[in-house]
Short mmCIF file of C-alpha atoms and ligand atoms in Angstrom, two decimals:
data_model
loop_
_atom_site.label_atom_id
_atom_site.label_comp_id
_atom_site.label_asym_id
_atom_site.label_seq_id
_atom_site.Cartn_x
_atom_site.Cartn_y
_atom_site.Cartn_z
CA MET A 1 -60.89 121.54 113.93
CA GLY A 2 -60.20 122.04 110.21
CA VAL A 3 -56.72 123.56 110.15
CA VAL A 4 -54.07 123.63 112.86
CA VAL A 5 -50.95 125.69 112.22
CA VAL A 6 -47.81 124.97 114.24
CA GLY A 7 -45.19 127.68 113.95
CA SER A 8 -43.77 131.08 114.74
CA ALA A 9 -45.36 134.42 115.60
CA ASN A 10 -43.34 137.63 115.26
CA MET A 11 -43.89 141.32 115.62
CA ASP A 12 -42.83 142.63 112.21
CA VAL A 13 -40.86 145.87 112.45
CA VAL A 14 -40.84 147.22 108.92
CA ALA A 15 -38.79 149.97 107.26
CA ARG A 16 -39.77 151.07 103.76
CA VAL A 17 -36.61 151.72 101.74
CA PRO A 18 -35.85 152.58 98.11
CA ARG A 19 -34.02 149.25 97.69
CA ILE A 20 -32.69 146.44 99.86
CA PRO A 21 -29.44 147.72 101.44
CA GLY A 22 -26.19 145.99 100.53
CA PRO A 23 -23.51 144.90 103.03
CA GLY A 24 -22.24 147.87 105.05
CA GLU A 25 -24.75 150.25 103.46
CA THR A 26 -26.96 152.74 105.36
CA LEU A 27 -30.24 153.83 103.79
CA LEU A 28 -32.92 156.28 104.92
CA ALA A 29 -36.40 154.76 105.26
CA SER A 30 -39.49 156.58 104.02
CA SER A 31 -41.72 154.96 106.66
CA PHE A 32 -41.68 152.67 109.69
CA THR A 33 -44.52 150.36 110.74
CA ARG A 34 -45.16 147.47 113.13
CA GLY A 35 -47.62 144.66 112.53
CA GLY A 36 -48.49 141.03 113.05
CA GLY A 37 -46.13 138.55 111.39
CA GLY A 38 -44.32 135.25 111.74
CA LYS A 39 -44.74 132.50 109.16
CA GLY A 40 -46.92 130.35 111.41
CA ALA A 41 -49.19 133.12 112.64
CA ASN A 42 -49.48 134.56 109.12
CA GLN A 43 -50.58 131.18 107.76
CA ALA A 44 -53.11 130.80 110.59
CA VAL A 45 -54.59 134.22 109.83
CA ALA A 46 -54.76 133.35 106.12
CA ALA A 47 -56.43 130.00 106.79
CA ALA A 48 -59.02 131.60 109.09
CA ARG A 49 -59.74 134.48 106.69
CA ALA A 50 -60.22 131.99 103.84
CA GLY A 51 -63.55 131.25 105.52
CA GLY A 52 -65.25 127.98 106.40
CA ALA A 53 -62.37 126.07 107.99
CA ALA A 54 -62.00 126.37 111.77
CA THR A 55 -58.37 127.30 112.46
CA ALA A 56 -56.15 127.04 115.54
CA PHE A 57 -52.59 128.25 116.09
CA VAL A 58 -50.01 126.34 118.14
CA GLY A 59 -47.02 128.49 119.06
CA ALA A 60 -45.48 130.64 121.78
CA LEU A 61 -45.77 134.34 122.66
CA GLY A 62 -43.99 136.43 125.28
CA GLN A 63 -45.74 138.14 128.21
CA ASP A 64 -45.32 141.56 126.65
CA ALA A 65 -47.17 144.14 124.60
CA ASP A 66 -46.09 142.51 121.31
CA GLY A 67 -47.44 139.16 122.51
CA GLU A 68 -50.75 140.83 123.37
CA ALA A 69 -50.91 142.54 119.98
CA LEU A 70 -50.19 139.30 118.13
CA ARG A 71 -52.78 137.36 120.13
CA HIS A 72 -55.26 140.09 119.29
CA SER A 73 -54.40 139.92 115.58
CA LEU A 74 -54.91 136.12 115.59
CA THR A 75 -58.20 136.15 117.48
CA GLY A 76 -59.41 139.12 115.41
CA ALA A 77 -59.01 136.98 112.29
CA GLY A 78 -60.95 134.16 113.95
CA VAL A 79 -58.00 131.96 114.96
CA ASP A 80 -58.33 129.84 118.13
CA THR A 81 -55.35 130.73 120.36
CA GLY A 82 -56.19 128.33 123.21
CA ALA A 83 -53.06 126.26 122.44
CA VAL A 84 -50.65 129.22 122.37
CA ARG A 85 -48.03 128.89 125.11
CA THR A 86 -46.97 131.92 127.13
CA SER A 87 -43.20 132.15 127.37
CA GLY A 88 -40.85 133.98 129.73
CA GLU A 89 -38.88 135.06 126.64
CA PRO A 90 -39.82 138.18 124.69
CA THR A 91 -42.16 137.74 121.74
CA GLY A 92 -40.37 137.02 118.45
CA THR A 93 -39.38 139.99 116.32
CA ALA A 94 -38.73 140.27 112.58
CA LEU A 95 -36.65 143.18 111.28
CA ILE A 96 -37.86 143.76 107.75
CA SER A 97 -36.74 146.04 104.93
CA VAL A 98 -39.35 146.42 102.19
CA ALA A 99 -38.08 147.99 98.97
CA ASP A 100 -40.14 150.19 96.68
CA ASP A 101 -40.48 147.30 94.19
CA GLY A 102 -42.17 145.22 96.92
CA GLU A 103 -39.20 142.89 97.60
CA ASN A 104 -38.06 142.33 101.16
CA ALA A 105 -35.18 141.20 103.35
CA ILE A 106 -35.95 139.74 106.79
CA VAL A 107 -33.97 139.01 109.95
CA VAL A 108 -35.85 137.06 112.64
CA VAL A 109 -35.04 137.21 116.36
CA GLY A 110 -36.74 134.03 117.61
CA GLY A 111 -37.41 134.96 121.27
CA ALA A 112 -40.48 133.06 122.53
CA ASN A 113 -40.58 130.98 119.31
CA ALA A 114 -37.28 129.39 120.30
CA ASP A 115 -38.82 128.51 123.66
CA LEU A 116 -41.21 126.11 121.93
CA THR A 117 -39.03 123.03 122.32
CA ASP A 118 -41.82 120.51 122.92
CA LEU A 119 -45.62 120.22 122.76
CA ASP A 120 -47.76 120.35 125.88
CA SER A 121 -50.96 118.35 126.31
CA ARG A 122 -53.21 121.21 125.16
CA GLN A 123 -51.17 121.63 122.00
CA ARG A 124 -51.20 117.88 121.27
CA GLU A 125 -54.95 117.82 121.75
CA ALA A 126 -55.39 120.65 119.25
CA ILE A 127 -53.15 118.88 116.71
CA GLU A 128 -54.98 115.57 117.15
CA GLY A 129 -58.18 117.32 116.07
CA ALA A 130 -56.75 118.71 112.81
CA ASP A 131 -57.90 117.67 109.35
CA VAL A 132 -54.99 119.63 107.88
CA LEU A 133 -51.78 120.37 109.80
CA LEU A 134 -49.58 123.19 108.51
CA ALA A 135 -46.00 123.81 109.67
CA GLN A 136 -42.94 125.77 108.57
CA LEU A 137 -39.27 125.77 109.64
CA GLU A 138 -39.11 128.96 111.72
CA ILE A 139 -39.38 126.88 114.92
CA ASP A 140 -37.44 123.87 116.22
CA PRO A 141 -37.77 121.12 113.55
CA GLN A 142 -38.09 118.56 116.36
CA VAL A 143 -41.35 120.26 117.36
CA VAL A 144 -42.50 120.15 113.74
CA LEU A 145 -41.74 116.42 113.69
CA ALA A 146 -43.54 115.85 117.00
CA ALA A 147 -46.58 117.73 115.67
CA ALA A 148 -46.62 115.70 112.44
CA ARG A 149 -46.43 112.48 114.43
CA ALA A 150 -49.22 113.64 116.77
CA ARG A 151 -51.73 114.11 113.92
CA ARG A 152 -54.50 111.58 113.62
CA PRO A 153 -54.45 109.01 110.80
CA GLY A 154 -55.82 110.57 107.62
CA ALA A 155 -54.95 114.15 108.59
CA VAL A 156 -52.90 115.86 105.87
CA PHE A 157 -49.50 117.26 106.89
CA VAL A 158 -48.43 120.21 104.74
CA LEU A 159 -44.84 121.32 105.31
CA ASN A 160 -43.81 124.72 104.02
CA ALA A 161 -40.01 124.30 104.10
CA ALA A 162 -39.32 127.97 104.84
CA PRO A 163 -36.92 129.34 105.83
CA SER A 164 -34.70 126.78 104.12
CA GLN A 165 -33.31 124.14 106.39
CA GLU A 166 -32.14 120.59 105.71
CA LEU A 167 -34.87 118.07 106.56
CA ALA A 168 -34.09 114.95 108.58
CA ASP A 169 -35.20 111.65 107.06
CA ASP A 170 -37.83 111.12 109.76
CA LEU A 171 -39.42 114.48 108.92
CA TRP A 172 -39.36 113.73 105.18
CA ALA A 173 -41.21 110.50 105.99
CA GLU A 174 -44.14 112.44 107.51
CA VAL A 175 -44.69 115.01 104.73
CA ASP A 176 -47.87 114.61 102.67
CA VAL A 177 -47.57 117.90 100.79
CA LEU A 178 -44.33 119.91 100.48
CA VAL A 179 -44.63 123.60 99.60
CA VAL A 180 -41.45 125.46 98.57
CA ASN A 181 -40.47 128.41 96.45
CA GLU A 182 -37.82 128.12 93.71
CA HIS A 183 -34.91 128.88 96.06
CA GLU A 184 -36.14 126.48 98.71
CA ALA A 185 -36.62 123.78 96.05
CA ALA A 186 -32.99 124.24 94.95
CA ASP A 187 -31.79 124.13 98.58
CA GLN A 188 -33.65 120.90 99.31
CA ALA A 189 -32.39 119.32 96.08
CA ALA A 190 -28.82 120.27 97.03
CA TRP A 191 -29.25 118.73 100.48
CA LEU A 192 -30.55 115.58 98.83
CA GLY A 193 -27.22 115.40 97.01
CA ALA A 194 -28.22 116.95 93.68
CA PRO A 195 -27.06 120.59 93.53
CA ASP A 196 -27.21 122.71 90.35
CA ARG A 197 -29.91 120.67 88.67
CA GLY A 198 -32.06 123.68 87.83
CA LEU A 199 -35.73 124.02 88.69
CA GLU A 200 -36.85 121.03 86.61
CA GLY A 201 -34.25 118.75 88.17
CA ALA A 202 -35.16 119.89 91.66
CA VAL A 203 -38.88 119.41 90.99
CA GLU A 204 -38.28 115.88 89.70
CA LEU A 205 -36.18 114.99 92.72
CA LEU A 206 -38.56 116.46 95.32
CA ALA A 207 -41.65 114.99 93.67
CA ALA A 208 -40.03 111.57 93.90
CA ARG A 209 -39.47 112.14 97.61
CA VAL A 210 -42.96 113.31 98.68
CA GLY A 211 -46.49 112.37 97.71
CA SER A 212 -47.43 115.86 96.56
CA LEU A 213 -45.38 118.95 95.77
CA VAL A 214 -46.22 122.61 95.25
CA VAL A 215 -43.54 125.01 94.01
CA THR A 216 -44.53 128.66 94.20
CA LEU A 217 -42.99 130.74 91.41
CA GLY A 218 -43.87 134.30 92.46
CA GLY A 219 -45.10 136.27 89.46
CA LYS A 220 -45.08 133.06 87.37
CA GLY A 221 -47.70 131.23 89.43
CA ALA A 222 -47.18 127.78 90.93
CA LEU A 223 -46.44 124.25 89.89
CA VAL A 224 -48.45 121.42 91.46
CA ILE A 225 -47.40 117.78 91.27
CA ALA A 226 -50.09 115.47 92.66
CA ASP A 227 -51.19 111.93 91.84
CA GLY A 228 -48.46 111.73 89.21
CA ALA A 229 -49.89 114.71 87.28
CA ARG A 230 -48.25 118.08 86.81
CA THR A 231 -50.37 121.24 86.68
CA GLU A 232 -49.24 124.81 86.14
CA VAL A 233 -51.35 127.25 88.14
CA PRO A 234 -51.12 130.65 86.45
CA ALA A 235 -50.30 133.80 88.41
CA VAL A 236 -52.71 136.69 88.62
CA PRO A 237 -50.78 139.63 87.12
CA VAL A 238 -50.41 142.43 89.68
CA THR A 239 -47.99 145.19 90.65
CA PRO A 240 -46.57 144.27 94.07
CA VAL A 241 -46.45 146.80 96.90
CA ASP A 242 -45.13 144.45 99.58
CA THR A 243 -44.39 140.74 99.09
CA THR A 244 -43.95 140.08 102.84
CA GLY A 245 -46.13 137.16 103.87
CA ALA A 246 -47.48 136.48 100.37
CA GLY A 247 -46.13 132.93 100.50
CA ASP A 248 -47.76 132.49 103.91
CA THR A 249 -51.09 133.67 102.51
CA PHE A 250 -50.73 131.10 99.73
CA VAL A 251 -50.02 128.26 102.19
CA GLY A 252 -52.70 129.25 104.72
CA VAL A 253 -55.42 129.52 102.08
CA LEU A 254 -54.24 126.28 100.47
CA GLY A 255 -54.53 124.54 103.84
CA ALA A 256 -58.03 125.90 104.44
CA ARG A 257 -59.21 124.85 101.00
CA LEU A 258 -57.81 121.34 101.49
CA ALA A 259 -59.71 121.14 104.79
CA LEU A 260 -62.86 122.18 102.92
CA GLY A 261 -62.42 119.27 100.50
CA ASP A 262 -60.71 120.85 97.48
CA ASP A 263 -58.03 118.85 95.69
CA LEU A 264 -54.48 120.20 95.72
CA VAL A 265 -54.70 121.94 92.32
CA GLU A 266 -57.92 123.75 93.20
CA ALA A 267 -56.54 124.66 96.64
CA ALA A 268 -53.41 126.10 94.96
CA ARG A 269 -55.60 128.18 92.62
CA TRP A 270 -57.29 129.76 95.65
CA GLY A 271 -53.91 130.28 97.30
CA SER A 272 -52.51 131.92 94.19
CA VAL A 273 -55.36 134.44 93.90
CA ALA A 274 -55.16 135.24 97.63
CA ALA A 275 -51.38 135.78 97.40
CA ALA A 276 -51.85 138.11 94.40
CA LEU A 277 -54.22 140.23 96.48
CA ALA A 278 -51.86 140.12 99.48
CA VAL A 279 -48.88 141.58 97.59
CA GLN A 280 -50.94 144.63 96.67
CA ARG A 281 -51.20 145.77 100.29
CA PRO A 282 -48.62 146.42 102.98
CA GLY A 283 -47.86 144.12 105.89
CA ALA A 284 -47.98 140.37 106.47
CA GLN A 285 -51.18 139.71 108.44
CA SER A 286 -52.64 143.08 107.49
CA GLY A 287 -52.19 142.11 103.84
CA VAL A 288 -54.20 138.86 104.02
CA PRO A 289 -57.41 139.32 102.00
CA PRO A 290 -60.81 138.15 103.29
CA ALA A 291 -62.57 135.25 101.53
CA GLU A 292 -65.10 137.50 99.73
CA GLU A 293 -62.34 139.42 97.99
CA VAL A 294 -60.57 136.24 96.93
CA ARG A 295 -63.82 134.77 95.62
CA ALA A 296 -64.56 137.95 93.68
CA ALA A 297 -61.06 137.97 92.14
CA ARG A 298 -61.27 134.35 90.91
O1 RIB B 301 -42.98 135.08 105.66
C1 RIB B 301 -43.00 136.40 106.15
C2 RIB B 301 -42.70 136.38 107.61
O2 RIB B 301 -41.37 135.93 107.80
C3 RIB B 301 -42.75 137.73 108.28
O3 RIB B 301 -44.03 138.05 108.76
C4 RIB B 301 -41.69 137.62 109.36
O4 RIB B 301 -42.19 137.68 110.65
C5 RIB B 301 -40.96 136.31 109.09
O5 RIB B 301 -41.39 135.31 109.92
#
C-alpha cells in the first residue's frame, strides 16, 4: 500500500455567508450544502485522486446515513476503506461557515472520530503496509502515536499538525515530515517555549526539531526545509471560492507524490498546484482535483 491516512472523517454542513460571523452575530446564509469532509478523509481522497499511489483510510464512521455517504465518497475516489471501524457513535460533523472571499470558520463535533481510541488488528495491518503514513490532530493523539510506531522501518511519517495541539515528546520523536500553516507553526513554536518569534523564528525552531518541515503559506506558496536546504515553492495565483480542505489537498497529494518517489520539494510543488485548483471549487472532498487536471496546470 502506498499511502495510509489515519484520521477523522466528518460530514461537512456548510453555510455560505457574506463574511464570517463575529461573536453573538446572526447572519443569513445564501446557500446550504452537505458534503464529505474531515481532515483525514479529505487527505485520503486527495492522495487517491493524485493517481498512482494505492491509498487506504484508517478511521471511524457511525452506523448512519452520513457514515454511508462518507464511505461512498472515499471508495468513489479509490480509497480502500477496509480498515475503517464502524462506531456506535454518530458520524463526525463539521459545522462550516464559508465567506464570500473563500475564508472559512469550522466547528467539529467529533462523534465516531472520538471513538477511535486505539488501533485494531486490521488497522495495524494496513499501517504496517504503508510506504507513507499521513496523520493529523483531529483524532486522539495517542492513536496518532500508536500508528506512527506501527509503521514499518523506512516508511515515512508525515504529521500535519492541524488543528493545533501541543505535541508530546514521544510524538515529536516519530515525525519525519511536519506540515503546518503559519498559525500552526507559531503555535508549535510557542509550545516549544519560544512565543512571538515571528515566522522565521518559528521555522528555524521547528526545522531544528524535525528532519523535514513544510510550512504552507496560503496565497504565498510554501516553504520546504529538507536536507538542510530551504526552498520556496511559489503559489499558483487564483481567486479562491472556498478554502475548506485546501490544506488537506496539499498534504494528501504531497503524501502520494512521496510514495511515488518524488523528493519533498517536488511533492510540495504538486501539492501546491492541487491546492490552488481545490480553492477554486466548493467543498472539501468535492473540491479535490483529479491528477489529470493537476498535471495540466503544472
Ligand atoms: O480541513 C478541512 C476540514 O476540517 C473540513 O472538511 C472539516 O470536516 C474539518 O475536519
